[in-house]
Coordinates of C-alpha atoms in Angstrom, one line a residue:
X1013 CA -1.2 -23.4 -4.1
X1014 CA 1.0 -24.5 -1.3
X1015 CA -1.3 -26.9 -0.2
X1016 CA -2.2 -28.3 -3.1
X1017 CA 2.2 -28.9 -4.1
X1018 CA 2.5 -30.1 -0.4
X1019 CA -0.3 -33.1 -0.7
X1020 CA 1.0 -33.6 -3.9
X1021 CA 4.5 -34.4 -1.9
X1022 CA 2.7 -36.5 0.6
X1023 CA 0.7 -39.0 -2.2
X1024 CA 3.6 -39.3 -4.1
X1025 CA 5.4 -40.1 -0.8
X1026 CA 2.7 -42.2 0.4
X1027 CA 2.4 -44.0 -2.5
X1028 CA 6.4 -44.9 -3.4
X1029 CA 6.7 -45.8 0.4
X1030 CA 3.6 -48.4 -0.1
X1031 CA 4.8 -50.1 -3.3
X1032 CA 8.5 -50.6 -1.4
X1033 CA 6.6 -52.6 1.7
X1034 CA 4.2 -54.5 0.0
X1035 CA 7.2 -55.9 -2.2
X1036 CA 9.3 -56.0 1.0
X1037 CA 6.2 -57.9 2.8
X1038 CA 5.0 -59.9 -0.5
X1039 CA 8.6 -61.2 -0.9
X1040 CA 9.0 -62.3 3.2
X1041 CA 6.0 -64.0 2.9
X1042 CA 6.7 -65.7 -0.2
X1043 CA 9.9 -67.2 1.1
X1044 CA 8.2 -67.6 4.7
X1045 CA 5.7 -70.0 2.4
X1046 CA 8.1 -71.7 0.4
X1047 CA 9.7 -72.9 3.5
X1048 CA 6.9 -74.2 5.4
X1049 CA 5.4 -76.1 2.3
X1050 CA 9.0 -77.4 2.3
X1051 CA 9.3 -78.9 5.6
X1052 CA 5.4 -80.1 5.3
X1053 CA 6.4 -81.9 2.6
X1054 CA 9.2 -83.6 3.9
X1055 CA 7.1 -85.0 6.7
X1056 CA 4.3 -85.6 4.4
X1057 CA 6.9 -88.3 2.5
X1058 CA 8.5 -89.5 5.9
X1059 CA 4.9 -90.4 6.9
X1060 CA 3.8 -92.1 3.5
X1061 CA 7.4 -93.9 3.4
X1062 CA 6.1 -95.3 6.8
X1063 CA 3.0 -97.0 5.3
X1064 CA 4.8 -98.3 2.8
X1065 CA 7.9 -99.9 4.8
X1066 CA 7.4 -104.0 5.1
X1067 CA 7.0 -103.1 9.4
X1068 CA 3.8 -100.7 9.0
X1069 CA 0.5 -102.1 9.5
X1070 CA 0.1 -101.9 5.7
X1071 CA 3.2 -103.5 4.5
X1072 CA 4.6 -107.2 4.5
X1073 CA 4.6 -109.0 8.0
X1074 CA 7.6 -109.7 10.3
X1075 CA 10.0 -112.5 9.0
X1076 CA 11.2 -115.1 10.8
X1077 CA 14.5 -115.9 11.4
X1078 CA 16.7 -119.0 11.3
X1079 CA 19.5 -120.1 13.4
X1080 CA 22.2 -123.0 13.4
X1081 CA 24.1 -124.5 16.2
X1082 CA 26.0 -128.0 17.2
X1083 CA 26.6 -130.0 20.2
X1084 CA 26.5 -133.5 21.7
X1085 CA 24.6 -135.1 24.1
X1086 CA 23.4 -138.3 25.3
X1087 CA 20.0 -139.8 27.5
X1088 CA 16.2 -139.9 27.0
X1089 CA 14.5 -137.5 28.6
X1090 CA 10.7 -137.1 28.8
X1091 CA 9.4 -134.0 30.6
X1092 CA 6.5 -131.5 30.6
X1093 CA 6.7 -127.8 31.4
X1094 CA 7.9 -124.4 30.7
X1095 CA 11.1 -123.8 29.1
X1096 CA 12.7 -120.2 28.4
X1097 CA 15.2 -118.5 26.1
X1098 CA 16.2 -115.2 25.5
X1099 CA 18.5 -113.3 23.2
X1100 CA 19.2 -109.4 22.4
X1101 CA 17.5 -107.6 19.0
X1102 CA 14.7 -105.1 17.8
X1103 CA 10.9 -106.4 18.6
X1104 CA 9.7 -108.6 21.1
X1105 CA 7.3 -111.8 20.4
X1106 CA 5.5 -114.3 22.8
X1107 CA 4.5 -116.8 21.2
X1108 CA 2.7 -119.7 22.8
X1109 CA 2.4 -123.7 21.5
X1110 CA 3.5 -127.6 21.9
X1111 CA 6.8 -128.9 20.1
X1112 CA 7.6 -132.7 20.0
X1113 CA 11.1 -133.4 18.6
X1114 CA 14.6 -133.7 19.1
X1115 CA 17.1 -131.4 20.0
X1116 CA 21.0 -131.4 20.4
X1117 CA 23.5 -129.6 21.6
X1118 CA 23.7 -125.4 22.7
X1119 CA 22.2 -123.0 19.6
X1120 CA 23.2 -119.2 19.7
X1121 CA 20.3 -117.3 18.6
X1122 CA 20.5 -113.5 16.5
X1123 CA 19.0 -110.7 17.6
X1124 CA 15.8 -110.9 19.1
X1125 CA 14.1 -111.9 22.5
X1126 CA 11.6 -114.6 22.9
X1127 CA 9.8 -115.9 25.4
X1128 CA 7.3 -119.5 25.3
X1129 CA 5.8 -122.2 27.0
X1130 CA 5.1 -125.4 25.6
X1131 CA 5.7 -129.7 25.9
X1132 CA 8.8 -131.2 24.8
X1133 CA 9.8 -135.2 25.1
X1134 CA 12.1 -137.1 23.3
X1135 CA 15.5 -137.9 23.4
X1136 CA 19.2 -136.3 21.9
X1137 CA 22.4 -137.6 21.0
X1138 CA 25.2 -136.4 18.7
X1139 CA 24.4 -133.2 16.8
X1140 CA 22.2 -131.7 15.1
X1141 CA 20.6 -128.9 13.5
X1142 CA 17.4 -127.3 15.3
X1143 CA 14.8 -124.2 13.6
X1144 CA 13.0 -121.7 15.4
X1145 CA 9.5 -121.0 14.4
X1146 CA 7.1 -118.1 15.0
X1147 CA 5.4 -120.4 18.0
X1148 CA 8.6 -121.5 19.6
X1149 CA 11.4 -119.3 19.2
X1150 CA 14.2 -121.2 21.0
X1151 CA 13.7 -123.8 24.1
X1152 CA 16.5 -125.7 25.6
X1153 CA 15.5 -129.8 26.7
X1154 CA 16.7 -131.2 30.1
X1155 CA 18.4 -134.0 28.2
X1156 CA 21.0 -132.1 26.6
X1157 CA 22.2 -129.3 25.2
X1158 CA 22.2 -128.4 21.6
X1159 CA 22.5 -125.5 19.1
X1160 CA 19.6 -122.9 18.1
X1161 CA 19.0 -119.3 16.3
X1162 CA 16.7 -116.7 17.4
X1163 CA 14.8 -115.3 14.7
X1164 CA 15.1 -111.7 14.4
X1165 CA 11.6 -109.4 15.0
X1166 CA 11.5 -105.9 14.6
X1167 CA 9.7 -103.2 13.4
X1168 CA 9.6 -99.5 13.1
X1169 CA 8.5 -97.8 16.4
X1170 CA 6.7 -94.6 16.8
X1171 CA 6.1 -92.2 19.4
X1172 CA 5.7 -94.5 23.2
X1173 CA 7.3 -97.8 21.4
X1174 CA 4.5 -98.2 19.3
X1175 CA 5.1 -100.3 16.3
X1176 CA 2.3 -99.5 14.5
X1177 CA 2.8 -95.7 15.2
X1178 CA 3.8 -93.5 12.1
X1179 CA 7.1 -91.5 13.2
X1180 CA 5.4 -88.1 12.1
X1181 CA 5.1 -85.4 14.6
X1182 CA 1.9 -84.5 13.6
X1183 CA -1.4 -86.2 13.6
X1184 CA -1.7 -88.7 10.2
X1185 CA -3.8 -91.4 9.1
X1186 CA -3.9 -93.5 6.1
X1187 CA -6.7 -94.5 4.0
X1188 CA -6.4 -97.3 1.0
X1189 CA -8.6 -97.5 -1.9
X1190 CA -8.8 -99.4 -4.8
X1191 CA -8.5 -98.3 -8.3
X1192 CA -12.3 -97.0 -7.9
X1193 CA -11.8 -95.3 -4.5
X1194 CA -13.1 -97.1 -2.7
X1195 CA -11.8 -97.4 0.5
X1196 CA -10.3 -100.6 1.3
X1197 CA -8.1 -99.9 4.6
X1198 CA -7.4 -97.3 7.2
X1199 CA -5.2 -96.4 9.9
X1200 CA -4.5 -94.1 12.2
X1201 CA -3.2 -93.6 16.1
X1202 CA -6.2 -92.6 17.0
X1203 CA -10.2 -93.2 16.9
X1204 CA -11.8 -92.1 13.9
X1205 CA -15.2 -92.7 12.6
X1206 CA -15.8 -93.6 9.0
X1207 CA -17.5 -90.8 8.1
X1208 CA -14.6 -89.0 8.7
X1209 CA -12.3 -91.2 6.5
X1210 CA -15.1 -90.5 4.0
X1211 CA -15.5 -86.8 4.3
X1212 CA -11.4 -87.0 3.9
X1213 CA -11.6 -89.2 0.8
X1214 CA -13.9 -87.0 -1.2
X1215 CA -12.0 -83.7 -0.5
X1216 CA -8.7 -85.4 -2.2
X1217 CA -8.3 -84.3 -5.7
X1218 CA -8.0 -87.1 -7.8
X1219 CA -6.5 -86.2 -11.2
X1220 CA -3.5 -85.8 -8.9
X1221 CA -2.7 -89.2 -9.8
X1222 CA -2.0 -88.9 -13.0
X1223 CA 1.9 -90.0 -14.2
X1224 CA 2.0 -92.5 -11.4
X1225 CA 4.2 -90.3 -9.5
X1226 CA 3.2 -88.9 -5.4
X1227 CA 1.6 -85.7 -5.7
X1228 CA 0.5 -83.4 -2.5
X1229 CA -2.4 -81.0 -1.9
X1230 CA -4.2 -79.6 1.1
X1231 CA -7.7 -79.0 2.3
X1232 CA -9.7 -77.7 5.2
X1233 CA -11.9 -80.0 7.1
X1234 CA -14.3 -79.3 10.4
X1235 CA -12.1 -76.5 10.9
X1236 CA -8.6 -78.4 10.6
X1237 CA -6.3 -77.9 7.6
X1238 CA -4.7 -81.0 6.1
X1239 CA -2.1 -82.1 3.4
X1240 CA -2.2 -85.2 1.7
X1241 CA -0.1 -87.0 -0.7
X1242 CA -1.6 -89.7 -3.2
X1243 CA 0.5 -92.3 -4.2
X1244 CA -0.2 -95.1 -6.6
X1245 CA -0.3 -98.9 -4.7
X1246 CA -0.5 -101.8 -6.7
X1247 CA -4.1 -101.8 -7.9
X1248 CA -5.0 -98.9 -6.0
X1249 CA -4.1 -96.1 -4.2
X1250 CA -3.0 -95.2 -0.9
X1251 CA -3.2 -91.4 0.3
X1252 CA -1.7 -90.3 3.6
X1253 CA -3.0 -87.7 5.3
X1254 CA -1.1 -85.3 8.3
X1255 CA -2.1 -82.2 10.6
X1256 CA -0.8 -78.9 9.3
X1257 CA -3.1 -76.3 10.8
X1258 CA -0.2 -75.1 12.9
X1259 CA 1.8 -74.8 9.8
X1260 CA -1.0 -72.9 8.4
X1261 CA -2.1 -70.3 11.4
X1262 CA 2.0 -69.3 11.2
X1263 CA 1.4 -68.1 7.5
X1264 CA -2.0 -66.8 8.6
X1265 CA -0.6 -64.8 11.4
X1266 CA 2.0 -63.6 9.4
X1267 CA -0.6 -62.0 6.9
X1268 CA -2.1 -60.5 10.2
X1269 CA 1.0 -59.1 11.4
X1270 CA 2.1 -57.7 8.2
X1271 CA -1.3 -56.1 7.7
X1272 CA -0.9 -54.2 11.2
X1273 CA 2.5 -53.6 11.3
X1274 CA 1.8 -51.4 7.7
X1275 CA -1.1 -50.0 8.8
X1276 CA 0.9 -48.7 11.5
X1277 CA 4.0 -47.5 9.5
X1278 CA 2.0 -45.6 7.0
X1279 CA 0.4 -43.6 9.7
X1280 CA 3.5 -43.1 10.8
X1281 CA 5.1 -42.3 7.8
X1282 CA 2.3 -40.0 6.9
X1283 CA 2.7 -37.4 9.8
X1284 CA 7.0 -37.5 9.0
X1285 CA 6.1 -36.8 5.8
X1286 CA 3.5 -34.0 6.6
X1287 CA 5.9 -32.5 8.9
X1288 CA 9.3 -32.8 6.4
X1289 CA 6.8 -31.7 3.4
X1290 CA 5.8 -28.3 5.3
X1291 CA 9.7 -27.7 6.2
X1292 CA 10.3 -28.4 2.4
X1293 CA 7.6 -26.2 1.1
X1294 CA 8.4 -23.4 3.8
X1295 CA 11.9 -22.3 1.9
X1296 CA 9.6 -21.9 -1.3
X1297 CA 7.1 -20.6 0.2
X1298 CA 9.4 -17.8 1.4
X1299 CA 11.2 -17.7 -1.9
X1300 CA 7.7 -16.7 -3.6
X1301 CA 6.6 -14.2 -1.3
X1302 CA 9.8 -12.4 -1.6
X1303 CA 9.4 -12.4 -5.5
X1304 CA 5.8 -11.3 -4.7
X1305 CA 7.7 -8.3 -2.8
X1306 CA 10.4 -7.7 -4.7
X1307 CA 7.9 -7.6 -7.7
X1308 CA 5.4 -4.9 -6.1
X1309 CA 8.8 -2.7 -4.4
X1310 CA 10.5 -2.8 -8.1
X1311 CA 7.0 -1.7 -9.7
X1312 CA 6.7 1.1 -7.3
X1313 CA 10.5 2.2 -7.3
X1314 CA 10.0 2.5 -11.2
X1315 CA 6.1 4.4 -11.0
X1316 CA 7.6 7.2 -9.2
X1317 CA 10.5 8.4 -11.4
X1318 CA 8.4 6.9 -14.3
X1319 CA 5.6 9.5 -13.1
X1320 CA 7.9 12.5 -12.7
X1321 CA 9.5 12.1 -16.2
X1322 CA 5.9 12.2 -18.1
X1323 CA 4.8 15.2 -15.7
X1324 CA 7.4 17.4 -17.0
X1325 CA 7.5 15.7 -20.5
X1326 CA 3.8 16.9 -20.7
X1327 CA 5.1 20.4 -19.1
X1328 CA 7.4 20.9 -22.0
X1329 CA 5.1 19.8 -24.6
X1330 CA 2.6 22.5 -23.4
X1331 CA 5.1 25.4 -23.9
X1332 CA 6.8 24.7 -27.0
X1333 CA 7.6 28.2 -27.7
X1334 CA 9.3 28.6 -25.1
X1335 CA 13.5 28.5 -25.1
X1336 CA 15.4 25.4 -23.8
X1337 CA 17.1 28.0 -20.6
X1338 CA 13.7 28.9 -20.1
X1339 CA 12.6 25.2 -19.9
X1340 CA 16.1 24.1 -18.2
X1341 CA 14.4 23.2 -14.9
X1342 CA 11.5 20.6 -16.4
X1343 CA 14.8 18.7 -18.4
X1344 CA 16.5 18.2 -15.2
X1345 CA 14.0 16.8 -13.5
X1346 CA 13.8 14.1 -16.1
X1347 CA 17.1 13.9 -16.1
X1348 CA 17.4 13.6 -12.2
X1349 CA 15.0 10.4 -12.4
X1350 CA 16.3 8.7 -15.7
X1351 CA 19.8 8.6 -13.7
X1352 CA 17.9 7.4 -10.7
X1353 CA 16.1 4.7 -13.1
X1354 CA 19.5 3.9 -14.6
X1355 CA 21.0 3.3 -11.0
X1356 CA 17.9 1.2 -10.2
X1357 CA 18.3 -1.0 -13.1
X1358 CA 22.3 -1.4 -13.1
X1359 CA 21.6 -2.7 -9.1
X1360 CA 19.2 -5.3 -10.6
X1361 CA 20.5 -6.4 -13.3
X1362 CA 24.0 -6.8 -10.5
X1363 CA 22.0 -8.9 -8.1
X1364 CA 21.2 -10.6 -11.2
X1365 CA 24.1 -11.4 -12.4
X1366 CA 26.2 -12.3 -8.8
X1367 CA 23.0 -15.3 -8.1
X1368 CA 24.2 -16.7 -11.8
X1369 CA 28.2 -16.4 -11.8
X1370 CA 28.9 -17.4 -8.0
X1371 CA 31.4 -20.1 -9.4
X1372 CA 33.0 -17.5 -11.8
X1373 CA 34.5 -14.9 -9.8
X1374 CA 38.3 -14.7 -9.6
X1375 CA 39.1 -15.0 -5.9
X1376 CA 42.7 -14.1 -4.6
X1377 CA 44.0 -13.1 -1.2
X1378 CA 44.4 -9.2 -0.9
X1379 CA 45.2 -6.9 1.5
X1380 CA 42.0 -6.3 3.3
X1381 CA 43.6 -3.2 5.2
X1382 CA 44.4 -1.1 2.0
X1383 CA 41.0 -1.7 0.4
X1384 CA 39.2 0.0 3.6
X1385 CA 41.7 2.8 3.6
X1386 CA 41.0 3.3 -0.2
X1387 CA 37.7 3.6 0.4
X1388 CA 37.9 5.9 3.3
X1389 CA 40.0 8.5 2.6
X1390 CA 38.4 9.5 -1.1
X1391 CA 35.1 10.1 1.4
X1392 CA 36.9 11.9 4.2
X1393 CA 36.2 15.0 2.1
X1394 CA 32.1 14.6 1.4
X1395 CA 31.6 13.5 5.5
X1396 CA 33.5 16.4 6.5
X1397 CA 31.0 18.6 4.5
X1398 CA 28.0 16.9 5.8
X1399 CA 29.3 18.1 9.6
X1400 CA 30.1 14.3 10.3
X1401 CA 32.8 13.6 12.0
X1402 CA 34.5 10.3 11.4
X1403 CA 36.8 8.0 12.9
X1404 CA 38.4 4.9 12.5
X1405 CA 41.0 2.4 13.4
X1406 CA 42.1 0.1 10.8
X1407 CA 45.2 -2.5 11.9
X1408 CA 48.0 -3.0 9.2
X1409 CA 48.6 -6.2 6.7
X1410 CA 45.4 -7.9 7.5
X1411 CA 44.9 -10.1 4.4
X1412 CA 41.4 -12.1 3.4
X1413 CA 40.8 -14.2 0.9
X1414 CA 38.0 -13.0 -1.9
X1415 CA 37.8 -10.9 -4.5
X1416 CA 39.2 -7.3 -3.9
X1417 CA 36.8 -5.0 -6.2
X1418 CA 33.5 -6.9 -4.6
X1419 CA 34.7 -6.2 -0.8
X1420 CA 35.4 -2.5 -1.2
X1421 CA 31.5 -2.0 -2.4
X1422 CA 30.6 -3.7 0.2
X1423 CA 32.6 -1.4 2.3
X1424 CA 31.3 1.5 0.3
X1425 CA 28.2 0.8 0.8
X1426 CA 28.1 0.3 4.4
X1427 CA 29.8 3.7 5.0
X1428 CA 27.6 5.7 2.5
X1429 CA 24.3 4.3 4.6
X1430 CA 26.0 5.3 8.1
X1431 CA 26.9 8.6 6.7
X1432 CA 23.2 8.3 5.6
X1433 CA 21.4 8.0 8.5
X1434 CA 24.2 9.2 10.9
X1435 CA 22.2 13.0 11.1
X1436 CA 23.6 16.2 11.3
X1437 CA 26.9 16.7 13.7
X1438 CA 26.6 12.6 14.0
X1439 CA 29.7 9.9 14.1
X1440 CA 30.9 7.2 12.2
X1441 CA 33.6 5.0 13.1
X1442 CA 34.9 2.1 11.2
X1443 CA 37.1 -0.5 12.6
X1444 CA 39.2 -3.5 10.9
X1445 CA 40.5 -5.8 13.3
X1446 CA 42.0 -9.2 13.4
X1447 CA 39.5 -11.4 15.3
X1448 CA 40.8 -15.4 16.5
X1449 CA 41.5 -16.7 12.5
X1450 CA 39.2 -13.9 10.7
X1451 CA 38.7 -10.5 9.6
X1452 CA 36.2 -8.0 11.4
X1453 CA 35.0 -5.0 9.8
X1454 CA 32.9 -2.6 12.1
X1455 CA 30.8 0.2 10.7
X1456 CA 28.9 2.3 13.1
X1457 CA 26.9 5.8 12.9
X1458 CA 25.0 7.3 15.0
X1459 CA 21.3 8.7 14.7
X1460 CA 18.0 6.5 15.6
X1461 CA 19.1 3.1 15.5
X1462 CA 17.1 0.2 13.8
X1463 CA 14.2 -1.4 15.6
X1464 CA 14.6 -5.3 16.9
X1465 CA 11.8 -6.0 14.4
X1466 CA 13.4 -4.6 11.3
X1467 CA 17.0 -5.9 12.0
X1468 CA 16.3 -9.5 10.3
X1469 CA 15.0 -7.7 7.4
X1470 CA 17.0 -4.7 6.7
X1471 CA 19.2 -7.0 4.0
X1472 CA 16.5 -8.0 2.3
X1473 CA 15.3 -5.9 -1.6
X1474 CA 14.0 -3.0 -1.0
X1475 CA 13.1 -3.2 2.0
X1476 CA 13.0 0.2 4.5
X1477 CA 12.5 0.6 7.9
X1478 CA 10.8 4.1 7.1
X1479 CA 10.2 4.4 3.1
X1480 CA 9.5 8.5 3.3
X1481 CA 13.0 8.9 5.6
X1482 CA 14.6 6.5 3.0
X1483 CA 13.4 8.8 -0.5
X1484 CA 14.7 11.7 1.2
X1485 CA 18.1 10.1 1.8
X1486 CA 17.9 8.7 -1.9
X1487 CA 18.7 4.9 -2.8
X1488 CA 16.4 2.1 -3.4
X1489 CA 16.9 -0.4 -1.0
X1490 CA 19.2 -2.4 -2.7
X1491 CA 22.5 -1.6 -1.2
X1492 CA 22.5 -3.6 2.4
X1493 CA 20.8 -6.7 -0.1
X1494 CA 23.9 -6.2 -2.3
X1495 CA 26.2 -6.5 0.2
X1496 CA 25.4 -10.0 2.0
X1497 CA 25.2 -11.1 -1.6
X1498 CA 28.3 -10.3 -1.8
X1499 CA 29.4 -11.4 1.9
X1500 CA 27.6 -14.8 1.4
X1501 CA 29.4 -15.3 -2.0
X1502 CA 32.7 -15.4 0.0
X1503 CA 31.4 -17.3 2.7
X1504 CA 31.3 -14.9 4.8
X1505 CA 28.9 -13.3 7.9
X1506 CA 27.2 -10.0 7.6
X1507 CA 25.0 -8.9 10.3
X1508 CA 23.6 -5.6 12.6
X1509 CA 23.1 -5.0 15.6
X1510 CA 21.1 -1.8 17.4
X1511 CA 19.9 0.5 20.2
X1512 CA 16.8 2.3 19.0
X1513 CA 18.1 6.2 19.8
X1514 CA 21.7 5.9 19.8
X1515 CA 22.6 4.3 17.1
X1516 CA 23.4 0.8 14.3
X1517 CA 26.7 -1.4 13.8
X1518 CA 27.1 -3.3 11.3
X1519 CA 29.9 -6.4 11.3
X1520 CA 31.1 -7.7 8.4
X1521 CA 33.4 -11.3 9.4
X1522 CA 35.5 -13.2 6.4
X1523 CA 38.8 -15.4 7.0

């Protein structure tokens, strides 16, 4: 039965403790997920916004720029050469070709630098205006000097300076369709075979493109995983694609590590559970073995007297001509064991009723030296008639805190069983002595003593150390459980202590 209530404890245990970490790791990984889809997205967009700036390889090409400057000069000058001019900006373009014109005065260019070689001849006075073109930025004639502007070139640059390199992190490429999907255009940092773009293409879900708005998906490909966004181009559509298996083995070992880690704290939790479960159980165990005991000691307290009273009822019965004198001795047996059935029951039904009313007991401070002497000195009368001598030492005014009728039968009790079990021409001597902050009551007899083995057991119901010694002394084995009822109620210690052939002591400490 125990077994069965103790696995009971450990599925129920087993089971709540499961449901709280799969939430726990269900939620972790949730958010753990949410975040990395997050951040993948982000540098999903910053790649496609790349594509789509006027620099990328996709977009618009780099603009010129223009320039104005003024200046005077004078001469004709024919010459053939190289000629040089540089200014500061974003890019750099070499551009190579032949100019014929004019040019006056000193130019200041914008941001850029140029370089170029070329022919110039012709000749320069006053002012003027000069351009700058993609094949000769700026050049400066030996005639003169005039006015120019630099055009400005520039251009997003990736990872190394590249200009045509996405600024993603992670490895990308683009592919461009048409409104068919058919692929128009690729590009990516590294070398790629079409195949590849194909295999790419056909694993992107296409009613993603519905509303005309960017939406993003992933797929597995020869063992990679990649996320893609589709975004509607002009009269097609371009979808960018980017490297995410390292995003993807983080939520992957996370699922791994989760699994173990569980795995792990359920065995765990399983033997602390076992082990907490059988330290649970043991106190009922105990609990129902004593009932068990207390049961089978009750039943046979109640056969014997039980026993006796229908042996003499049947005695009577048989002589019913006979006088009540003459049948004196039969009616006091029964009488003998229907008080000794009465006493049996009032003790029961007292244990009874002190487990039930702990909380309701008046409790007052009394003076714990009067209530020994009370009980004492109405007894000095029946030890001295039992060739006991008794002797005791009891200090004045010591006060406790309890209930004053309860601690005289405990101290009743304890000096009926030493007169008990003291023998013939044995001791008793009861002490009351202060003791640090608390009260301690000493009863000792002499006679046989109490075994090591019996001491942890003597307070428990009906329980006797020798049961045919015990029937001739009388009682039922109820009186030492009574007491540390009583002595527990008041938060007190009740214990005894023995030397097998000279005697038992038995302490009773309260404060």
């Amino acid at each position: 039965m125990f077994k069965k209530l103790r696995n009971r404890f450990l599925i129920v245990n087993l089971v709540s403790i499961s449901i709280m970490m799969l939430v726990a790791f269900i939620t972790i990984y949730t958010i753990t997920y949410q975040n990395v889809q997050r951040e993948t997205n982000m540098e999903l967009y910053k790649v496609s916004d790349f594509y789509h700036s006027p620099y990328s390889p996709s977009g618009s090409q780099i603009p010129r720029g223009e320039g104005q400057g003024s200046g005077a000069g004078s001469g004709t000058n024919s010459a053939a050469g190289s000629n040089a001019d540089t200014s500061t900006g974003r890019g750099t373009s070499t551009p190579t070709g032949t100019d014929t014109g004019t040019d006056t005065g000193t130019g200041t260019g914008a941001s850029g630098s140029t370089s170029g070689s070329g022919e110039i001849s012709g000749s320069s006075t006053g002012s003027g205006t000069g351009s700058v073109s993609d094949a000769m930025p700026s050049y400066v004639g030996k005639g003169g000097s005039g006015g120019m502007v630099g055009g400005e070139f520039g251009g997003n640059r990736g990872p190394g300076g590249d200009l045509n390199a996405p600024p993603a992190r992670s490895v990308s490429f683009m592919i461009q369709t048409d409104d068919q999907w058919n692929i128009t255009g690729t590009h990516s940092r590294f070398d790629m075979e079409d195949t590849f773009y194909k295999e790419a293409l056909q694993k992107v879900d296409r009613s993603l493109v519905t509303g005309g708005e960017r939406k993003t998906d992933q797929f597995a490909l020869d063992g990679t995983d990649w996320a893609y966004v589709v975004d509607p181009s002009g009269e097609g559509y371009m979808i960018v694609f980017m490297d995410v298996t390292a995003q993807q083995g983080i939520l992957t070992n996370l699922i791994y590590t989760f699994a173990v880690v569980g795995l792990a704290m359920l065995i765990v939790i399983y033997f602390l559970s076992r082990y907490f479960a059988n330290r649970s159980i043991a106190p009922v165990r105990e609990a129902f073995e004593k009932q068990k005991q207390f049961i089978a000691d009750a039943s046979h307290e109640l056969k014997t007297p039980l026993a006796i009273i229908n042996t003499n009822t049947d005695v009577l019965l048989a002589n019913q001509e006979e006088t009540i004198e003459s049948q004196a001795k039969w009616l006091h047996y029964i009488k003998s064991e229907t008080e000794r059935m009465s006493g049996l029951t009032n003790d029961l039904l007292y244990l009874t009723q002190m487990d039930d009313s702990r909380s309701n007991l008046i409790h007052t401070t009394f003076n714990m030296s009067d209530a020994v002497e009370s009980i004492i000195l109405p007894m000095e009368a029946v030890i001295f008639e039992k060739n006991i001598s008794l002797d005791y030492n009891i200090e004045p005014d010591l006060n406790v805190h309890g209930n004053r009728e309860q601690i005289k039968q405990v101290i009743l009790i304890l000096l009926d069983n030493a007169v008990k079990y003291s023998g013939p021409k044995g001791s008793v001597n009861v002490t009351l002595q202060k003791m640090n902050h608390d009260v301690m009551l000493t009863v000792f007899n002499t006679g046989e003593g109490i075994a090591p083995e019996h001491l942890d057991r003597i307070f428990d119901r009906f329980y006797r150390t020798d049961s045919s010694r015990a029937r001739k002394h009388g009682g039922h084995g109820l009186g030492l459980a009574i007491a540390r009822s009583i002595v527990e109620q008041h938060k007190g210690e009740i214990y005894a202590k023995s030397v097998v052939g000279e005697g038992a002591s038995f302490y009773v400490r309260l404060s």
